[in-house]
Coordinates of C-alpha atoms and ligand atoms in Angstrom, one line a residue:
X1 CA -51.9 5.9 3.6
X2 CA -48.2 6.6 4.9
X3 CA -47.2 10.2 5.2
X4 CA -45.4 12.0 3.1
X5 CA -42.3 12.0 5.6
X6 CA -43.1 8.1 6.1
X7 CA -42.4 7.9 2.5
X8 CA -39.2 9.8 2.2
X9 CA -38.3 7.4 5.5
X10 CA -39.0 4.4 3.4
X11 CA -37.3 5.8 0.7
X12 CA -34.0 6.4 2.7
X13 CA -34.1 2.8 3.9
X14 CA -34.9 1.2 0.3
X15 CA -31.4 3.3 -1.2
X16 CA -29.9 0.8 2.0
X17 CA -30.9 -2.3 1.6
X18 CA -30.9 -2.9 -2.2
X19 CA -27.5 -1.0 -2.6
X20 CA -28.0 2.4 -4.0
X21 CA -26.7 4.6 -1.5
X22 CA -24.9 4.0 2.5
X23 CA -23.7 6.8 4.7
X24 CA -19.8 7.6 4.5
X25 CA -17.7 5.1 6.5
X26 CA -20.5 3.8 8.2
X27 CA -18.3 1.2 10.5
X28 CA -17.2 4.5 12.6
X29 CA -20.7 5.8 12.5
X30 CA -20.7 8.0 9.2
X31 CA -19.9 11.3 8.8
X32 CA -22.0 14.0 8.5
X33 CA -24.3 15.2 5.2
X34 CA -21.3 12.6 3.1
X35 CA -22.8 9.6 1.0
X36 CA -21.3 6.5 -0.6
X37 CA -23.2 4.9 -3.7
X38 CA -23.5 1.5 -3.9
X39 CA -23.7 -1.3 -6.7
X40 CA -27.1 0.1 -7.9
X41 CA -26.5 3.3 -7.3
X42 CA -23.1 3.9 -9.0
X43 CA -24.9 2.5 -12.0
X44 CA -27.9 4.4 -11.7
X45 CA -25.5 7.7 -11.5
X46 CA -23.8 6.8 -14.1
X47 CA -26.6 6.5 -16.1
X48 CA -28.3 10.1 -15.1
X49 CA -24.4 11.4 -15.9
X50 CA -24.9 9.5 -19.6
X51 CA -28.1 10.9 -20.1
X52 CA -27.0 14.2 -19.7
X53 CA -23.3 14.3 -21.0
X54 CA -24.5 13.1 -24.3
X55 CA -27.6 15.4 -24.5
X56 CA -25.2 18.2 -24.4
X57 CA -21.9 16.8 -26.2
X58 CA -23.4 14.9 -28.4
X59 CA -26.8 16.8 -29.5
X60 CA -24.9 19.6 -30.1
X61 CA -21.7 20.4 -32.3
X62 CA -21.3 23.5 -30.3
X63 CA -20.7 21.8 -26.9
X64 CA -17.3 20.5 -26.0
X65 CA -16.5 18.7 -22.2
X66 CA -13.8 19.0 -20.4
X67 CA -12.7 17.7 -17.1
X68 CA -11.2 20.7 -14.7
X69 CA -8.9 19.7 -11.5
X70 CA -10.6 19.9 -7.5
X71 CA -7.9 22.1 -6.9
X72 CA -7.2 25.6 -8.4
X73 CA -5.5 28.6 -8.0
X74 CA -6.9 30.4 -4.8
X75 CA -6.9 33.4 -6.9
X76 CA -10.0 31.9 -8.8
X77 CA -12.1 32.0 -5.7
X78 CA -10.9 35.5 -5.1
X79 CA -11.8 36.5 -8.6
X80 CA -15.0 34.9 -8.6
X81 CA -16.4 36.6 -5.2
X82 CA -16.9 33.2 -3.3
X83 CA -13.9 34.0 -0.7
X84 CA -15.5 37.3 0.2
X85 CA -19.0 36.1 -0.8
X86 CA -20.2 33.1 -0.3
X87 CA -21.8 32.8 3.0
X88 CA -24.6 31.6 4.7
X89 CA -25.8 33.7 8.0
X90 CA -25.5 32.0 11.1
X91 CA -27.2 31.9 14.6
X92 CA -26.1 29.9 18.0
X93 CA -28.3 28.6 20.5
X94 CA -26.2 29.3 23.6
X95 CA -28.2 27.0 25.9
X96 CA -28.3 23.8 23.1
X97 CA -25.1 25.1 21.6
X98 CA -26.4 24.0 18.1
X99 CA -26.1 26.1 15.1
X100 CA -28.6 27.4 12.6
X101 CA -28.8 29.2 9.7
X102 CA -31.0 32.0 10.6
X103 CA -32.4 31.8 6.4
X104 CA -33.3 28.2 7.1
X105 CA -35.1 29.1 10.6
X106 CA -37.1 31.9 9.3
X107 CA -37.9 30.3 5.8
X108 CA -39.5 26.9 8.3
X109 CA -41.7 29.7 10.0
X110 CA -43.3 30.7 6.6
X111 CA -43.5 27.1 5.6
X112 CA -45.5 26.3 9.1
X113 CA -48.0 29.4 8.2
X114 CA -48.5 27.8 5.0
X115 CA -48.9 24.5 6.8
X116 CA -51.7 26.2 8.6
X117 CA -53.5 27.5 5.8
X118 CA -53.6 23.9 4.0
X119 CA -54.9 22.4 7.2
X120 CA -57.9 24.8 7.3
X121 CA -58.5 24.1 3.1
X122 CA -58.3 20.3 4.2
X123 CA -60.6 20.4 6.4
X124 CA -63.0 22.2 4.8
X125 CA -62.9 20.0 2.2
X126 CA -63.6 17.3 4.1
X127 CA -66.8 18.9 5.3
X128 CA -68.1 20.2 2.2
X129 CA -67.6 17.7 -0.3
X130 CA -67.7 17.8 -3.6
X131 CA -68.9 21.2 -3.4
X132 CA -66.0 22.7 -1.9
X133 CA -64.9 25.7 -3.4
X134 CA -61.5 26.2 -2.9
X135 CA -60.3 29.9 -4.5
X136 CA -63.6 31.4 -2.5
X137 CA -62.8 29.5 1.0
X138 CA -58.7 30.9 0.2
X139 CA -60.0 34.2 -0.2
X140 CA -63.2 34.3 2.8
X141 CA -62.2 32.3 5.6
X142 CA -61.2 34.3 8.6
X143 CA -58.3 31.7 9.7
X144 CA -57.0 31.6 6.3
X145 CA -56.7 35.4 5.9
X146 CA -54.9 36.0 9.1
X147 CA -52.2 33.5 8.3
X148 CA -52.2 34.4 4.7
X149 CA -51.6 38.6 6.0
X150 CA -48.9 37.2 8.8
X151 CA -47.3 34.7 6.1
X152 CA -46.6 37.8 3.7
X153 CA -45.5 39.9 6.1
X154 CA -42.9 37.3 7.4
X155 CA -42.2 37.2 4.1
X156 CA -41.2 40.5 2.5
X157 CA -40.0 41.3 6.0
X158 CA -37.4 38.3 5.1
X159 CA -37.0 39.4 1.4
X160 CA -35.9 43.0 2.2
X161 CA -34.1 41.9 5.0
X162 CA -32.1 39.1 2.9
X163 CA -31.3 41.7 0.0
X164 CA -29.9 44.4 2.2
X165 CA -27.8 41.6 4.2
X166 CA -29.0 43.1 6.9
X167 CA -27.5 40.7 9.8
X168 CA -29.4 42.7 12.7
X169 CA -32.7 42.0 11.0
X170 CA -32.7 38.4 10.3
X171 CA -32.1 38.4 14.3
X172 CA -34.6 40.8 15.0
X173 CA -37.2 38.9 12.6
X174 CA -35.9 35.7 14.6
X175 CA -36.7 37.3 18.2
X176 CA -40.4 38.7 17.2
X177 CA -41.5 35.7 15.2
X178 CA -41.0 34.5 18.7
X179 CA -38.8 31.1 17.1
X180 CA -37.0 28.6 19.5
X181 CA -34.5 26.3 19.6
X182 CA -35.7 22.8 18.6
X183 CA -33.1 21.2 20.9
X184 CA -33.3 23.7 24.1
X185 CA -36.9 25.0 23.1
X186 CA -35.5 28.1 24.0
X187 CA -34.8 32.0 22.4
X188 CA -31.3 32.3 24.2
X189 CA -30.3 32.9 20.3
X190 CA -26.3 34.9 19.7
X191 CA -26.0 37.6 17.1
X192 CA -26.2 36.5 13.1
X193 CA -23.3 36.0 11.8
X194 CA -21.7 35.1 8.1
X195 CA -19.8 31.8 7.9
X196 CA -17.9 31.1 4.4
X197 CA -19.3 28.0 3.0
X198 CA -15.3 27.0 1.8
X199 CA -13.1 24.1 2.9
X200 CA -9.5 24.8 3.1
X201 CA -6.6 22.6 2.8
X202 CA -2.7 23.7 2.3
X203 CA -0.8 22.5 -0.4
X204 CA 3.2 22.1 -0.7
X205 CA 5.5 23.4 2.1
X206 CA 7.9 26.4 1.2
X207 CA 10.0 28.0 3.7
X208 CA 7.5 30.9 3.7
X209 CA 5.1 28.3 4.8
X210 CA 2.2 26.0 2.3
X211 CA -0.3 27.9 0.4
X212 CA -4.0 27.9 1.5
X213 CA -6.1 26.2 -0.9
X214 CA -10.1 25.6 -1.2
X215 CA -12.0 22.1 -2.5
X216 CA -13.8 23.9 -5.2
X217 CA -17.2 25.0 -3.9
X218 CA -18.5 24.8 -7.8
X219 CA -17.3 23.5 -11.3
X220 CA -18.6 26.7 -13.0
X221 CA -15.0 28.3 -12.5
X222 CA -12.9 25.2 -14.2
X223 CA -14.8 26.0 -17.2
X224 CA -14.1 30.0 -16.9
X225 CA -10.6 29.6 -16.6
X226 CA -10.2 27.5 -19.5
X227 CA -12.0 29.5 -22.1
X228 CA -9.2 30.8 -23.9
X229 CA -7.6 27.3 -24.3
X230 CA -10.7 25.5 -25.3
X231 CA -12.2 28.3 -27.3
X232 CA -8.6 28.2 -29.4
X233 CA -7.7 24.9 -29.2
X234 CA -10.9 23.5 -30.6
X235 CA -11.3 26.7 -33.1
X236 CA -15.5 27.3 -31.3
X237 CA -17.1 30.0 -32.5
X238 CA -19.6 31.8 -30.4
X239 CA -22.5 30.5 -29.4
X240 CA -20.8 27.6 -27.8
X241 CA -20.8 25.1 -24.8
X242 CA -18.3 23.7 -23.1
X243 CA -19.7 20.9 -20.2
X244 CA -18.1 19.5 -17.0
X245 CA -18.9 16.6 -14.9
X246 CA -17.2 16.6 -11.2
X247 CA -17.3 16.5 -7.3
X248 CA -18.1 20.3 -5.7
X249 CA -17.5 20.8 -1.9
X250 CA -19.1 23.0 0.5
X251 CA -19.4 23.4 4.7
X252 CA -23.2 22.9 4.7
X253 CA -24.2 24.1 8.2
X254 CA -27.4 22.8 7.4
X255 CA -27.0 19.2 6.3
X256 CA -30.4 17.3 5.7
X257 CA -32.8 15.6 3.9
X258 CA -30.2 12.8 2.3
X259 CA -28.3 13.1 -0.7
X260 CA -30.3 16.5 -1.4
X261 CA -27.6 19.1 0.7
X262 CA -24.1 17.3 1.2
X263 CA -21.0 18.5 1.8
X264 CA -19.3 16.3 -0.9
X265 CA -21.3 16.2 -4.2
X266 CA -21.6 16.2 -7.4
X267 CA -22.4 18.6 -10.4
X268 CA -23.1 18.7 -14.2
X269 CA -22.9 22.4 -15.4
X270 CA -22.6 23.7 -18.6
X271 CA -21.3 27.3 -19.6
X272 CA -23.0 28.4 -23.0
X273 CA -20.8 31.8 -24.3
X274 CA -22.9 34.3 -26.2
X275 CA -22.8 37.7 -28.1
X276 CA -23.5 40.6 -25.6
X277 CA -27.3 41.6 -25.7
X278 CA -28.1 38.1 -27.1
X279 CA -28.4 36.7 -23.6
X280 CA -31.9 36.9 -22.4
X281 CA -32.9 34.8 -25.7
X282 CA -30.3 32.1 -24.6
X283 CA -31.3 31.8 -21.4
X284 CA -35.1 31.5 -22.6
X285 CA -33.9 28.6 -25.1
X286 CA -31.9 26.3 -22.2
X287 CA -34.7 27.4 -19.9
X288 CA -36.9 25.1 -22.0
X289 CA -34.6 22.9 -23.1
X290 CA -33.2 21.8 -19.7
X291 CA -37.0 21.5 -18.8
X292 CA -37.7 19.0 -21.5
X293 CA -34.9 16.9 -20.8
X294 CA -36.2 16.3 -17.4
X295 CA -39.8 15.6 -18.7
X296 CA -38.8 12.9 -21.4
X297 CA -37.5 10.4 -18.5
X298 CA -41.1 10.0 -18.0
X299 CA -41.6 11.0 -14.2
X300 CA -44.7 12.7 -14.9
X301 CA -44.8 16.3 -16.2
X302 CA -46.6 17.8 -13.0
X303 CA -43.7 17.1 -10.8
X304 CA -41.7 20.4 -12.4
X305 CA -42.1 23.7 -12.0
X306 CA -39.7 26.9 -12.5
X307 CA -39.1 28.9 -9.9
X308 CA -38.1 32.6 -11.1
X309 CA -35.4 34.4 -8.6
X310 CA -36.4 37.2 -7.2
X311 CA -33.2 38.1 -5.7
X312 CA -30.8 37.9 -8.3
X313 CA -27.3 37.5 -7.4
X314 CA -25.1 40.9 -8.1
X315 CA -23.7 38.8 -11.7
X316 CA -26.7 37.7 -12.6
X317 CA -29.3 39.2 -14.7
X318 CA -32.2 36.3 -14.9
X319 CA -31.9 33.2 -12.8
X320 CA -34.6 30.3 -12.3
X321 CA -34.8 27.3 -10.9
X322 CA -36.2 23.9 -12.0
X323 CA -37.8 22.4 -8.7
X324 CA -39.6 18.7 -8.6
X325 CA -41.6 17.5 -6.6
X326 CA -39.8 15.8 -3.7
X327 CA -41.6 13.9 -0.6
X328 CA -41.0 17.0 1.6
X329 CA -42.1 19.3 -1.1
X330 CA -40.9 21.0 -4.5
X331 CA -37.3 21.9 -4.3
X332 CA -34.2 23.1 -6.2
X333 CA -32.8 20.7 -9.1
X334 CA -31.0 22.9 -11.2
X335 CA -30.3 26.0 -11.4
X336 CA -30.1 27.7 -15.1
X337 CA -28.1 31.4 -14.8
X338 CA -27.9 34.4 -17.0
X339 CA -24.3 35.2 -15.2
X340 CA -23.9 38.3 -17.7
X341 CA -19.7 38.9 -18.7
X342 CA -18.9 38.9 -14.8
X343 CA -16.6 36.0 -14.4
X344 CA -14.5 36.0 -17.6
X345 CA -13.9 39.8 -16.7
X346 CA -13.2 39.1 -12.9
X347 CA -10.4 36.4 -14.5
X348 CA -9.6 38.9 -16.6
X349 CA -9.0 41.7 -13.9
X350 CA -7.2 39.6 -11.7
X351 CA -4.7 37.4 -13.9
X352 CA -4.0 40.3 -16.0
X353 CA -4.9 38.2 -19.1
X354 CA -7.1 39.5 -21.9
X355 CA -10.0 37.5 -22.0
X356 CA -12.1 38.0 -25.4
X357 CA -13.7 36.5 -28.1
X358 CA -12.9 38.0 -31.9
X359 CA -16.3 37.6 -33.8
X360 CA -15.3 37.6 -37.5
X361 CA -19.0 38.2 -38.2
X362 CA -19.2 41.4 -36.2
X363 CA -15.3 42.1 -36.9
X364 CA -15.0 43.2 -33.2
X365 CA -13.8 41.9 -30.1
X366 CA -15.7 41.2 -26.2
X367 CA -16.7 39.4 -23.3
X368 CA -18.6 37.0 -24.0
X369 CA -21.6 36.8 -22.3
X370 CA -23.0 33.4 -20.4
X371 CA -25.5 31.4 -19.3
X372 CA -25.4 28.5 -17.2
X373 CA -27.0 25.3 -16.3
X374 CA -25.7 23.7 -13.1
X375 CA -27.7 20.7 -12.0
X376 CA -26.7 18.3 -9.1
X377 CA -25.8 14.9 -9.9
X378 CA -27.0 13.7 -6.4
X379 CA -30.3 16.1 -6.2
X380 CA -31.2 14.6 -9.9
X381 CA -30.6 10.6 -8.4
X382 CA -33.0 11.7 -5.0
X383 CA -35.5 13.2 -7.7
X384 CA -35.1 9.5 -9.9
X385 CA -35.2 7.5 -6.4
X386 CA -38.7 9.6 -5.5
X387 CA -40.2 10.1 -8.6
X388 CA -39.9 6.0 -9.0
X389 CA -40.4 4.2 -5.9
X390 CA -43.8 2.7 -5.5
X391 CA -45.5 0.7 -2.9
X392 CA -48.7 -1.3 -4.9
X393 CA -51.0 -3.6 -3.3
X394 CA -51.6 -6.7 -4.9
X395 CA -54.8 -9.0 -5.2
X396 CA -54.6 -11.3 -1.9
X397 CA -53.2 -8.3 0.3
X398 CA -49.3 -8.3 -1.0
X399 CA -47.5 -5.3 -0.9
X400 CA -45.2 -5.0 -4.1
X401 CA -42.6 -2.4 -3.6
X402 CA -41.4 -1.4 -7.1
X403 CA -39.0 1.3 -8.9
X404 CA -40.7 2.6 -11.6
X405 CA -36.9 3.8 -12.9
X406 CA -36.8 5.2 -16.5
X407 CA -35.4 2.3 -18.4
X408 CA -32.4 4.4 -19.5
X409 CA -31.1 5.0 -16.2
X410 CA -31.9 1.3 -14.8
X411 CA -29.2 -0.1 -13.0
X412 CA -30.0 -3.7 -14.5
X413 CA -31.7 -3.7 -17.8
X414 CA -32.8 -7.5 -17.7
X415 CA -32.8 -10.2 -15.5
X416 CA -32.3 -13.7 -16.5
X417 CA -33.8 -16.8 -15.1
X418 CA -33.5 -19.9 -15.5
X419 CA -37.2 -21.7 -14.2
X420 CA -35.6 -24.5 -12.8
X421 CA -31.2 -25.1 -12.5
X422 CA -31.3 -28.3 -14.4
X423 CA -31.8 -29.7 -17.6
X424 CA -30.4 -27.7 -19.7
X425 CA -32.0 -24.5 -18.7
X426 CA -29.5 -22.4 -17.1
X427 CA -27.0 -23.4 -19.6
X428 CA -29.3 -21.5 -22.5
X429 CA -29.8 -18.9 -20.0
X430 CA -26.4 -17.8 -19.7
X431 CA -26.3 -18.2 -23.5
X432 CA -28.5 -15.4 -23.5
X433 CA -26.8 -13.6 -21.3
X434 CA -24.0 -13.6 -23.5
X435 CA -25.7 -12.3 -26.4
X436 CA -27.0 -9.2 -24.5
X437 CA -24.1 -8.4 -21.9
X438 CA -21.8 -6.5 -23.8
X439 CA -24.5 -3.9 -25.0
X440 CA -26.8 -4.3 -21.7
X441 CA -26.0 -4.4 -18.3
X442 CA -27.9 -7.9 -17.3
X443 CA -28.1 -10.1 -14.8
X444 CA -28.3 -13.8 -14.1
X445 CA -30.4 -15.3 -11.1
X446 CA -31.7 -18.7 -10.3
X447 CA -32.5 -18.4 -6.6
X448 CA -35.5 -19.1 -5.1
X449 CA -39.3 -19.2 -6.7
X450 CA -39.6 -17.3 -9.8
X451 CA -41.7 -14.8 -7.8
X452 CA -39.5 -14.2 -5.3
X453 CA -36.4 -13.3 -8.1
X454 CA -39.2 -10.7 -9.9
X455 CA -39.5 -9.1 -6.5
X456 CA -36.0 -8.5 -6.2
X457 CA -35.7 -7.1 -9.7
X458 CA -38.5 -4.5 -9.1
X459 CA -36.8 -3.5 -6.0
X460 CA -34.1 -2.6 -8.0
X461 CA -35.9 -1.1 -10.7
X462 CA -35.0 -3.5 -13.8
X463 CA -37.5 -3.2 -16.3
X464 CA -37.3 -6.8 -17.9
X465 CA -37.8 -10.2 -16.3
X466 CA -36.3 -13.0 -19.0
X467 CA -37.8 -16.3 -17.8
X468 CA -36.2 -19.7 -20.0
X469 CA -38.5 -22.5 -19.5
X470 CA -38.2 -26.0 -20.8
X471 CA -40.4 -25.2 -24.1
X472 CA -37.7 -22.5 -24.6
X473 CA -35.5 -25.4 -25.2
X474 CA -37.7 -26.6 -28.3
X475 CA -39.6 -23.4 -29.2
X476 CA -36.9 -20.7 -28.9
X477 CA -39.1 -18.3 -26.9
X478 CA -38.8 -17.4 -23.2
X479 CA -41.4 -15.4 -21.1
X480 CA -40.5 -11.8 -21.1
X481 CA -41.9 -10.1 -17.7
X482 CA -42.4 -6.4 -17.9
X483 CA -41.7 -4.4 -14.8
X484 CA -44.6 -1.8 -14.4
X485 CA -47.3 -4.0 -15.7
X486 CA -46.1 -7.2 -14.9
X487 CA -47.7 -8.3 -18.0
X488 CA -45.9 -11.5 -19.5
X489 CA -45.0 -12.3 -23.2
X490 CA -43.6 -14.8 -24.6
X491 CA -41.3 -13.5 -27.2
X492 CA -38.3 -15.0 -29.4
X493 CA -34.8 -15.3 -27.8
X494 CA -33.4 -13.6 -31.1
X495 CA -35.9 -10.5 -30.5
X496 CA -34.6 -9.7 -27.1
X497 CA -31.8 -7.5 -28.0
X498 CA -34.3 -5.2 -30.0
X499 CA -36.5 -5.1 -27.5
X500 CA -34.3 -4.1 -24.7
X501 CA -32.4 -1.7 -26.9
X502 CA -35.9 -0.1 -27.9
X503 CA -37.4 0.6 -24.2
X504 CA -33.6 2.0 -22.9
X505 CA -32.2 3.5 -26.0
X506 CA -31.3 7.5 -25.2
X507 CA -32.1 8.7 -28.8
X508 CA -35.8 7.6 -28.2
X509 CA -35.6 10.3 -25.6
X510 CA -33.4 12.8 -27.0
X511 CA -36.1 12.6 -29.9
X512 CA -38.6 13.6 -27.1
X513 CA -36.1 16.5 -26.4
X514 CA -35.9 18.4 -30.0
X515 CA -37.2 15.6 -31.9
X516 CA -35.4 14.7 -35.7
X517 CA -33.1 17.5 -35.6
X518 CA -30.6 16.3 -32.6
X519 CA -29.4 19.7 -33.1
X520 CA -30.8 22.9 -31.4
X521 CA -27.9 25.3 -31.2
X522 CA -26.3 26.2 -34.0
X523 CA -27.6 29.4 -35.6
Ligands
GAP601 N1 -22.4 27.2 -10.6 C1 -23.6 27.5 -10.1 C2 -24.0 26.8 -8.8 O1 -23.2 26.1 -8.3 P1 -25.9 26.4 -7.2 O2 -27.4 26.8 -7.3 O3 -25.2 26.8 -5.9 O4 -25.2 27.0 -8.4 C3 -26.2 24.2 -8.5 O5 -25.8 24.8 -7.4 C4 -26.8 22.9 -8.2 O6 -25.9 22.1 -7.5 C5 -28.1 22.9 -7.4 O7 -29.2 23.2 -8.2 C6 -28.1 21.6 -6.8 O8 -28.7 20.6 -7.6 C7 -26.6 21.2 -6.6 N2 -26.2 21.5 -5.2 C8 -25.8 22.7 -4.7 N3 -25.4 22.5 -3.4 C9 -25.6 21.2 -3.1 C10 -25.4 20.4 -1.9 N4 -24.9 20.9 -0.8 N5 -25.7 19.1 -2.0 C11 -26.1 18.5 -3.2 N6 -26.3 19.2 -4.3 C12 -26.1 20.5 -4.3

């Protein structure tokens, strides 16, 4: 059985080879935490962009899109608290001269003390079998305590230290948990530090020299600025949506794990404006939305969890996060935000503008309110990439390595395959293809053995084989090969369409999501 980091390896290299994703301007040697997606993967992006564009836009009459420029007025980032505010802490080796963030270093100490702990319950359940009683061996074995007691100390230690942004601390907890350099292997560590997670660029040239301008670190603020001109233009009445799709930018000191931290990426967020006071019910109701819209793709329901913030940021008065289940753990997909009135009245405050909603109902005007769901484009195609690929082994010692992708993100829908390139066959083949390629993205191959083309398909994750034989040319059928099972049918050429449009149609899923009503947010 390969490990879990095996996996993720294997992973990495599949997005390679069959075109999904290749490091940024990989001729010079890449570039750091920066991804290109190729001819799969821009389709499979797309798809997860789809997916969740229309599950907002069109599922609801209350949510409009909109599509916000990179650049903004720096006074934005001002407004928002991410010039003075958003930071990571930072710690130098001075003997490797590398850089950390202190967080991420203290955080992998309280993972390796829970690495501990599952090596003593693995063990013992090795030994004891079938009767192995985990809870009772948690809560008796020596081992197990004494990590357990020095994992929760770390912890709160960490917590308290993290909330007060106490800088002197994070060292401190750095220098007694005894924690050295990977590289030099040794505690030679500088002071903590904050570093502002921002790119800068300049734009223009006046004689009093170019303005200083940031790559938007989020698309959240797009969407704040706007509110007066969408909320007016488009005549919304509170509760409403409005949804964004676009690239976010941040100086990740701590670049790793693939497309899952990059310093180019991609978000889909969506601001929801409510009454004052009606919040916490709103942020309850996308809670469980956004949940089921991750469970209807099919990845299997124990993948997700919530994780609950403790620490909530100054704004925010609920926050939680929707983790999956990733080879090197469960980790942040989205992020869903109860961020309170703060940002319309920071824009307020500092353009001078009033910024308020009139509720004829309540014949009075405020601030709305909002809460937020912010998922990453690129986190949600690692979590599709993970949650699908497969390695089976086949009768006679074949390895198959297959994508289990939903069907409705699936680069390829079908493949088409003609069983022989003569007579006659691939010229009905293509006549199939004709039929289905302006509703479904299909493809035509007639390479090598028929077994060798399915292979290539289920690398790719394309959930229908369409095989034309020569009875096809008499009976009208073809073989239809499914993906997962690799069961065979042999099914009418005029049935294809349906079928197809059946196993990859969205509605079936948004009927998953709130079932008949393809409405959930209108009062
Ligand atoms: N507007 C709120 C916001 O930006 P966030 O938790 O910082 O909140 C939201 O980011 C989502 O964006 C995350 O859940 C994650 O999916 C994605 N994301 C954040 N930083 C990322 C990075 N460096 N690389 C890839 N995705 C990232």
């Amino acid at each position: 059985m390969a490990t879990q980091e095996e996996t993720f390896k294997k992973i990495v290299a599949h997005c390679k080879e069959y075109g999904f994703v290749f490091p940024s301007s990989e001729i010079y040697d890449g570039l750091g935490a920066v991804y290109d997606y190729g001819q799969n993967g821009v389709e499979l992006k797309n798809n997860i962009k789809r997916y969740w564009w229309d599950s907002m836009t069109l599922l609801h009459q209350n949510i409009v899109g909109i599509d916000a420029a990179i650049f903004m007025h720096p006074t934005t980032w001002k407004a928002s608290g991410h010039v003075d505010a958003f930071n990571d802490p930072l710690i130098d080796n001075r003997d490797s001269k590398k850089r950390y963030r202190a967080d991420v270093l203290i955080e992998e100490q309280i993972a390796k003390y829970e690495e501990k702990i599952q090596k003593e319950v693995d063990k013992a359940r090795k030994r004891f079998g079938d009767s192995f009683d985990e809870a009772m061996f948690r809560q008796t074995n020596a081992r197990v305590i004494e990590h357990q007691q020095k994992r929760d100390a770390l912890h709160e230690r960490y917590s308290a230290a993290m909330n007060a942004n106490d800088l002197d601390e994070l060292k401190q907890i750095i220098l007694d948990e005894e924690i050295v350099c990977p590289i030099s292997g040794t505690r030679n560590w500088t002071d903590v530090r904050q570093f502002n997670l921002m790119f800068q660029t300049e734009m223009g040239s006046t004689a009093d020299g170019a303005m200083k301008i940031y790559l938007r670190p989020e698309t959240a603020q797009g969407i704040f600025v706007n509110f007066l001109n969408v909320q007016k233009t488009g005549r919304m009445k509170i509760p409403f949506g409005i949804a964004q799709i676009g690239k976010a930018f941040r100086n990740e000191i701590v670049a790793r794990q693939f497309v899952f931290r990059m310093r180019e990426f991609e978000q889909m967020e969506m601001q929801f404006f409510v009454r004052p006071g009606e919040e916490l019910k709103w942020f309850e109701h996308w809670k469980a939305f956004r949940l089921k819209w991750h469970k209807a793709l099919g990845l299997g329901d124990q993948k997700y969890r919530y994780h609950d913030h403790e620490k909530l940021a100054h704004y925010a008065n609920a926050a939680t996060d929707i983790e999956f289940q990733m080879p090197f753990g469960f980790k942040e997909v989205e992020g869903i935000h109860s961020r309170t009135n703060f940002d319309l009245s920071q824009h307020a405050k500092y353009s001078g503008k009033k910024i308020e909603y009139f509720d004829p109902e309540l014949n009075q005007s405020y601030t709305p309110y909002v809460i937020e769901t912010s998922i990453g484009v690129d986190r949600m195609f690692l979590s599709v990439m993970c949650g699908s690929y497969k390695e089976e082994q086949l009768e006679g010692g074949d390895v198959r390595v297959v994508l289990s992708l939903p069907p409705v993100l699936a680069p390829v829908k079908a493949c088409i395959m003609p069983l022989v390139k003569k007579d006659g066959l691939p010229e009905l083949a293509h006549k199939i293809m004709d039929e289905l390629k302006f509703d479904f993205r299909v493809q035509y191959d007639e390479k090598d053995s028929i077994g060798k083309r399915y292979r290539r398909q289920d690398a790719i994750g394309t959930p229908f084989c369409i095989t034309v034989d020569h009875d096809s040319l008499n009976d009208g059928c073809v073989t239809l090969r499914y993906r997962d099972t690799m069961e065979q049918d042999r099914v009418k050429i005029e049935d294809l369409h349906e079928i197809i449009r059946r196993a990859t149609d969205a509605k079936e899923l948004y009927r998953k999501i709130v079932g008949d009503k393809l409405e959930d947010t209108e009062e």
